[in-house]
């Protein structure tokens, strides 16, 4: 059974004509993948689920660390999956793997029960923090992703902090659109922690980075920061957001932006 041609094997590798992320994972594809996985030893399936939760690029040593915490040895399972064509070498990344198709990774990840998945993401984050002491942009972004699955307030605050750290690194290399998105992610995470001051600062940074990138929606983010600062009675952040919003591409010569004038006047009395 090859799921009506949606998923098929070629030269010992899984392949699909459907692009990852398009319309989710088709039921037929899911059935094929799960059928194959059900024949595997339980430890192999667990290791592959961990690998799927690590992301599209799988650090072999990190996988080994997390599996060891669960009392498993990942090497034999990885070797069997590699031989069977489920795992391939990640190009230009020594010691790392990827699944033969992103759909396979998505099915594996989605098959983990929600409570179990949250705990595994936390274990992965713990191992990542122990290994990635230098904290590159990619590592900070990955840590933010892993911690974002937790409902714990402290984990979501840490996720927001890692997103902000990744944003700062992205901004330092002038990747302004990415920096804006990461600051926005930080703001969204902080919204669930009750840290409105931190969220306001993240929105301000997201708006400023977006404006530098020429994003026409930057003003909306800065206005959101202005309104939040006003509600918090934070005149300093309100003024900073209003000034950022009033400069450059969003101002028209010879016109007066009454909303921003009102915001600045309001900031002066807070």
GROMACS .gro file of C-alpha atoms in nm:
model
  270
    1UNK     CA    1   0.000   0.000   0.000
    2UNK     CA    2   0.155   0.334  -0.102
    3UNK     CA    3  -0.125   0.569  -0.003
    4UNK     CA    4  -0.246   0.620  -0.361
    5UNK     CA    5   0.091   0.755  -0.462
    6UNK     CA    6   0.098   1.031  -0.203
    7UNK     CA    7   0.392   0.873  -0.021
    8UNK     CA    8   0.622   0.625  -0.188
    9UNK     CA    9   0.966   0.473  -0.164
   10UNK     CA   10   1.232   0.533  -0.425
   11UNK     CA   11   1.585   0.398  -0.404
   12UNK     CA   12   1.524   0.303  -0.042
   13UNK     CA   13   1.405   0.650   0.059
   14UNK     CA   14   1.064   0.794   0.145
   15UNK     CA   15   0.936   1.057  -0.099
   16UNK     CA   16   0.617   1.255  -0.154
   17UNK     CA   17   0.474   1.486  -0.417
   18UNK     CA   18   0.315   1.699  -0.145
   19UNK     CA   19   0.514   1.992  -0.011
   20UNK     CA   20   0.567   2.002   0.368
   21UNK     CA   21   0.312   2.212   0.551
   22UNK     CA   22   0.057   2.212   0.266
   23UNK     CA   23  -0.286   2.115   0.401
   24UNK     CA   24  -0.123   1.946   0.700
   25UNK     CA   25  -0.043   1.575   0.685
   26UNK     CA   26  -0.286   1.379   0.465
   27UNK     CA   27  -0.457   1.090   0.647
   28UNK     CA   28  -0.325   0.840   0.396
   29UNK     CA   29   0.032   0.954   0.451
   30UNK     CA   30  -0.011   0.938   0.827
   31UNK     CA   31  -0.148   0.585   0.803
   32UNK     CA   32   0.146   0.467   0.592
   33UNK     CA   33   0.408   0.617   0.821
   34UNK     CA   34   0.243   0.493   1.141
   35UNK     CA   35   0.201   0.147   0.993
   36UNK     CA   36   0.572   0.127   0.926
   37UNK     CA   37   0.662   0.266   1.268
   38UNK     CA   38   0.431   0.025   1.449
   39UNK     CA   39   0.652  -0.263   1.333
   40UNK     CA   40   0.957  -0.108   1.501
   41UNK     CA   41   1.085  -0.192   1.850
   42UNK     CA   42   0.941   0.051   2.110
   43UNK     CA   43   1.282   0.205   2.182
   44UNK     CA   44   1.335   0.285   1.812
   45UNK     CA   45   1.000   0.457   1.792
   46UNK     CA   46   1.072   0.663   2.105
   47UNK     CA   47   1.413   0.772   1.974
   48UNK     CA   48   1.261   0.871   1.640
   49UNK     CA   49   0.988   1.068   1.815
   50UNK     CA   50   1.258   1.253   2.010
   51UNK     CA   51   1.442   1.317   1.685
   52UNK     CA   52   1.123   1.457   1.530
   53UNK     CA   53   1.077   1.697   1.824
   54UNK     CA   54   1.433   1.826   1.784
   55UNK     CA   55   1.338   1.985   1.454
   56UNK     CA   56   1.425   1.955   1.088
   57UNK     CA   57   1.798   1.924   1.158
   58UNK     CA   58   1.877   1.661   1.422
   59UNK     CA   59   2.194   1.702   1.628
   60UNK     CA   60   2.309   1.344   1.686
   61UNK     CA   61   2.488   1.422   2.012
   62UNK     CA   62   2.195   1.619   2.150
   63UNK     CA   63   1.962   1.332   2.060
   64UNK     CA   64   2.195   1.096   2.245
   65UNK     CA   65   2.190   1.319   2.555
   66UNK     CA   66   1.810   1.340   2.569
   67UNK     CA   67   1.767   0.969   2.500
   68UNK     CA   68   2.015   0.891   2.779
   69UNK     CA   69   1.799   1.088   3.024
   70UNK     CA   70   1.516   0.851   2.931
   71UNK     CA   71   1.735   0.544   2.983
   72UNK     CA   72   1.778   0.481   2.610
   73UNK     CA   73   2.076   0.447   2.379
   74UNK     CA   74   2.002   0.636   2.060
   75UNK     CA   75   2.289   0.508   1.844
   76UNK     CA   76   2.142   0.164   1.756
   77UNK     CA   77   1.801   0.315   1.675
   78UNK     CA   78   1.956   0.590   1.464
   79UNK     CA   79   2.166   0.336   1.277
   80UNK     CA   80   1.862   0.120   1.198
   81UNK     CA   81   1.659   0.423   1.085
   82UNK     CA   82   1.951   0.535   0.869
   83UNK     CA   83   1.981   0.191   0.713
   84UNK     CA   84   1.604   0.181   0.649
   85UNK     CA   85   1.615   0.522   0.480
   86UNK     CA   86   1.410   0.708   0.740
   87UNK     CA   87   1.708   0.925   0.839
   88UNK     CA   88   1.961   1.089   0.609
   89UNK     CA   89   2.274   1.292   0.667
   90UNK     CA   90   2.201   1.662   0.699
   91UNK     CA   91   2.392   1.839   0.424
   92UNK     CA   92   2.677   2.067   0.537
   93UNK     CA   93   2.613   1.980   0.903
   94UNK     CA   94   2.850   1.707   1.027
   95UNK     CA   95   2.706   1.483   1.298
   96UNK     CA   96   2.350   1.583   1.215
   97UNK     CA   97   2.062   1.408   1.043
   98UNK     CA   98   1.727   1.489   0.886
   99UNK     CA   99   1.424   1.279   0.806
  100UNK     CA  100   1.389   1.155   0.451
  101UNK     CA  101   1.082   1.374   0.416
  102UNK     CA  102   0.940   1.647   0.637
  103UNK     CA  103   0.604   1.470   0.634
  104UNK     CA  104   0.761   1.176   0.817
  105UNK     CA  105   0.890   1.411   1.088
  106UNK     CA  106   0.550   1.580   1.120
  107UNK     CA  107   0.370   1.247   1.161
  108UNK     CA  108   0.616   1.130   1.427
  109UNK     CA  109   0.592   1.454   1.622
  110UNK     CA  110   0.212   1.468   1.608
  111UNK     CA  111   0.186   1.108   1.727
  112UNK     CA  112   0.329   1.201   2.069
  113UNK     CA  113   0.048   1.260   2.325
  114UNK     CA  114   0.029   1.630   2.427
  115UNK     CA  115   0.133   1.585   2.792
  116UNK     CA  116   0.419   1.357   2.695
  117UNK     CA  117   0.523   1.595   2.418
  118UNK     CA  118   0.541   1.890   2.657
  119UNK     CA  119   0.763   1.693   2.894
  120UNK     CA  120   0.991   1.580   2.611
  121UNK     CA  121   1.027   1.938   2.485
  122UNK     CA  122   1.129   2.044   2.838
  123UNK     CA  123   1.388   1.764   2.855
  124UNK     CA  124   1.522   1.867   2.516
  125UNK     CA  125   1.549   2.229   2.630
  126UNK     CA  126   1.731   2.122   2.948
  127UNK     CA  127   1.986   1.924   2.745
  128UNK     CA  128   2.024   2.208   2.496
  129UNK     CA  129   2.096   2.458   2.773
  130UNK     CA  130   2.366   2.227   2.909
  131UNK     CA  131   2.527   2.184   2.565
  132UNK     CA  132   2.482   2.527   2.409
  133UNK     CA  133   2.655   2.755   2.657
  134UNK     CA  134   2.772   2.997   2.385
  135UNK     CA  135   2.418   3.067   2.265
  136UNK     CA  136   2.427   3.132   1.892
  137UNK     CA  137   2.126   3.286   1.720
  138UNK     CA  138   2.008   2.948   1.591
  139UNK     CA  139   2.052   2.784   1.930
  140UNK     CA  140   1.864   3.060   2.112
  141UNK     CA  141   1.582   3.035   1.859
  142UNK     CA  142   1.569   2.656   1.899
  143UNK     CA  143   1.560   2.685   2.280
  144UNK     CA  144   1.276   2.935   2.257
  145UNK     CA  145   1.086   2.693   2.035
  146UNK     CA  146   1.134   2.398   2.273
  147UNK     CA  147   1.028   2.593   2.583
  148UNK     CA  148   0.726   2.749   2.410
  149UNK     CA  149   0.536   2.419   2.435
  150UNK     CA  150   0.527   2.442   2.813
  151UNK     CA  151   0.232   2.598   2.994
  152UNK     CA  152   0.453   2.684   3.292
  153UNK     CA  153   0.490   3.055   3.344
  154UNK     CA  154   0.864   3.032   3.412
  155UNK     CA  155   0.925   2.824   3.099
  156UNK     CA  156   0.736   3.068   2.879
  157UNK     CA  157   0.932   3.357   3.029
  158UNK     CA  158   1.255   3.174   2.946
  159UNK     CA  159   1.123   3.103   2.596
  160UNK     CA  160   1.056   3.476   2.553
  161UNK     CA  161   1.406   3.560   2.676
  162UNK     CA  162   1.565   3.322   2.426
  163UNK     CA  163   1.352   3.465   2.144
  164UNK     CA  164   1.470   3.814   2.242
  165UNK     CA  165   1.832   3.698   2.251
  166UNK     CA  166   1.798   3.547   1.903
  167UNK     CA  167   1.636   3.871   1.784
  168UNK     CA  168   1.929   4.079   1.911
  169UNK     CA  169   2.175   3.854   1.728
  170UNK     CA  170   1.967   3.871   1.410
  171UNK     CA  171   1.954   4.250   1.435
  172UNK     CA  172   2.331   4.269   1.483
  173UNK     CA  173   2.376   4.109   1.140
  174UNK     CA  174   2.105   4.332   0.989
  175UNK     CA  175   1.851   4.052   0.949
  176UNK     CA  176   1.585   4.303   1.048
  177UNK     CA  177   1.273   4.118   0.933
  178UNK     CA  178   1.374   3.811   1.130
  179UNK     CA  179   1.463   4.026   1.431
  180UNK     CA  180   1.118   4.185   1.422
  181UNK     CA  181   0.946   3.846   1.405
  182UNK     CA  182   1.150   3.714   1.698
  183UNK     CA  183   1.078   4.021   1.911
  184UNK     CA  184   0.710   3.979   1.825
  185UNK     CA  185   0.730   3.614   1.930
  186UNK     CA  186   0.885   3.725   2.259
  187UNK     CA  187   0.596   3.968   2.313
  188UNK     CA  188   0.338   3.696   2.245
  189UNK     CA  189   0.505   3.461   2.492
  190UNK     CA  190   0.523   3.731   2.759
  191UNK     CA  191   0.151   3.797   2.716
  192UNK     CA  192   0.085   3.463   2.889
  193UNK     CA  193   0.317   3.539   3.180
  194UNK     CA  194   0.167   3.866   3.298
  195UNK     CA  195   0.488   4.059   3.228
  196UNK     CA  196   0.328   4.353   3.051
  197UNK     CA  197   0.633   4.576   3.088
  198UNK     CA  198   0.846   4.316   2.916
  199UNK     CA  199   0.581   4.269   2.648
  200UNK     CA  200   0.569   4.643   2.587
  201UNK     CA  201   0.947   4.655   2.546
  202UNK     CA  202   0.936   4.358   2.307
  203UNK     CA  203   0.665   4.526   2.098
  204UNK     CA  204   0.869   4.846   2.086
  205UNK     CA  205   1.175   4.655   1.964
  206UNK     CA  206   0.969   4.457   1.714
  207UNK     CA  207   0.822   4.776   1.571
  208UNK     CA  208   1.155   4.953   1.545
  209UNK     CA  209   1.320   4.657   1.372
  210UNK     CA  210   1.024   4.624   1.134
  211UNK     CA  211   1.043   4.994   1.052
  212UNK     CA  212   1.413   4.969   0.973
  213UNK     CA  213   1.330   4.676   0.746
  214UNK     CA  214   1.071   4.887   0.560
  215UNK     CA  215   0.774   4.683   0.680
  216UNK     CA  216   0.454   4.886   0.623
  217UNK     CA  217   0.294   4.715   0.924
  218UNK     CA  218   0.561   4.843   1.163
  219UNK     CA  219   0.340   5.133   1.264
  220UNK     CA  220   0.068   4.894   1.385
  221UNK     CA  221   0.316   4.725   1.620
  222UNK     CA  222   0.441   5.057   1.753
  223UNK     CA  223   0.086   5.179   1.809
  224UNK     CA  224   0.020   4.859   2.003
  225UNK     CA  225   0.323   4.940   2.218
  226UNK     CA  226   0.196   5.297   2.269
  227UNK     CA  227  -0.144   5.175   2.388
  228UNK     CA  228   0.005   4.918   2.622
  229UNK     CA  229   0.247   5.174   2.769
  230UNK     CA  230  -0.042   5.413   2.819
  231UNK     CA  231  -0.241   5.148   3.005
  232UNK     CA  232   0.063   5.075   3.222
  233UNK     CA  233   0.125   5.443   3.291
  234UNK     CA  234   0.475   5.411   3.142
  235UNK     CA  235   0.544   5.753   2.993
  236UNK     CA  236   0.902   5.671   2.894
  237UNK     CA  237   0.812   5.371   2.677
  238UNK     CA  238   0.509   5.551   2.542
  239UNK     CA  239   0.723   5.842   2.428
  240UNK     CA  240   0.988   5.612   2.279
  241UNK     CA  241   0.726   5.424   2.078
  242UNK     CA  242   0.555   5.745   1.964
  243UNK     CA  243   0.883   5.900   1.853
  244UNK     CA  244   0.981   5.582   1.667
  245UNK     CA  245   0.642   5.580   1.502
  246UNK     CA  246   0.663   5.945   1.394
  247UNK     CA  247   0.999   5.936   1.221
  248UNK     CA  248   1.094   5.845   0.868
  249UNK     CA  249   0.878   5.658   0.624
  250UNK     CA  250   0.552   5.691   0.818
  251UNK     CA  251   0.543   6.069   0.835
  252UNK     CA  252   0.413   6.280   0.550
  253UNK     CA  253   0.569   6.619   0.483
  254UNK     CA  254   0.339   6.904   0.574
  255UNK     CA  255   0.090   6.691   0.770
  256UNK     CA  256   0.031   6.656   1.141
  257UNK     CA  257  -0.026   6.313   1.289
  258UNK     CA  258  -0.271   6.405   1.562
  259UNK     CA  259  -0.272   6.057   1.714
  260UNK     CA  260   0.103   6.070   1.772
  261UNK     CA  261   0.090   6.427   1.900
  262UNK     CA  262  -0.176   6.315   2.147
  263UNK     CA  263   0.039   6.016   2.248
  264UNK     CA  264   0.343   6.238   2.312
  265UNK     CA  265   0.138   6.485   2.513
  266UNK     CA  266  -0.008   6.196   2.713
  267UNK     CA  267   0.343   6.056   2.772
  268UNK     CA  268   0.457   6.389   2.921
  269UNK     CA  269   0.199   6.375   3.199
  270UNK     CA  270   0.251   6.009   3.294
   0.00000   0.00000   0.00000
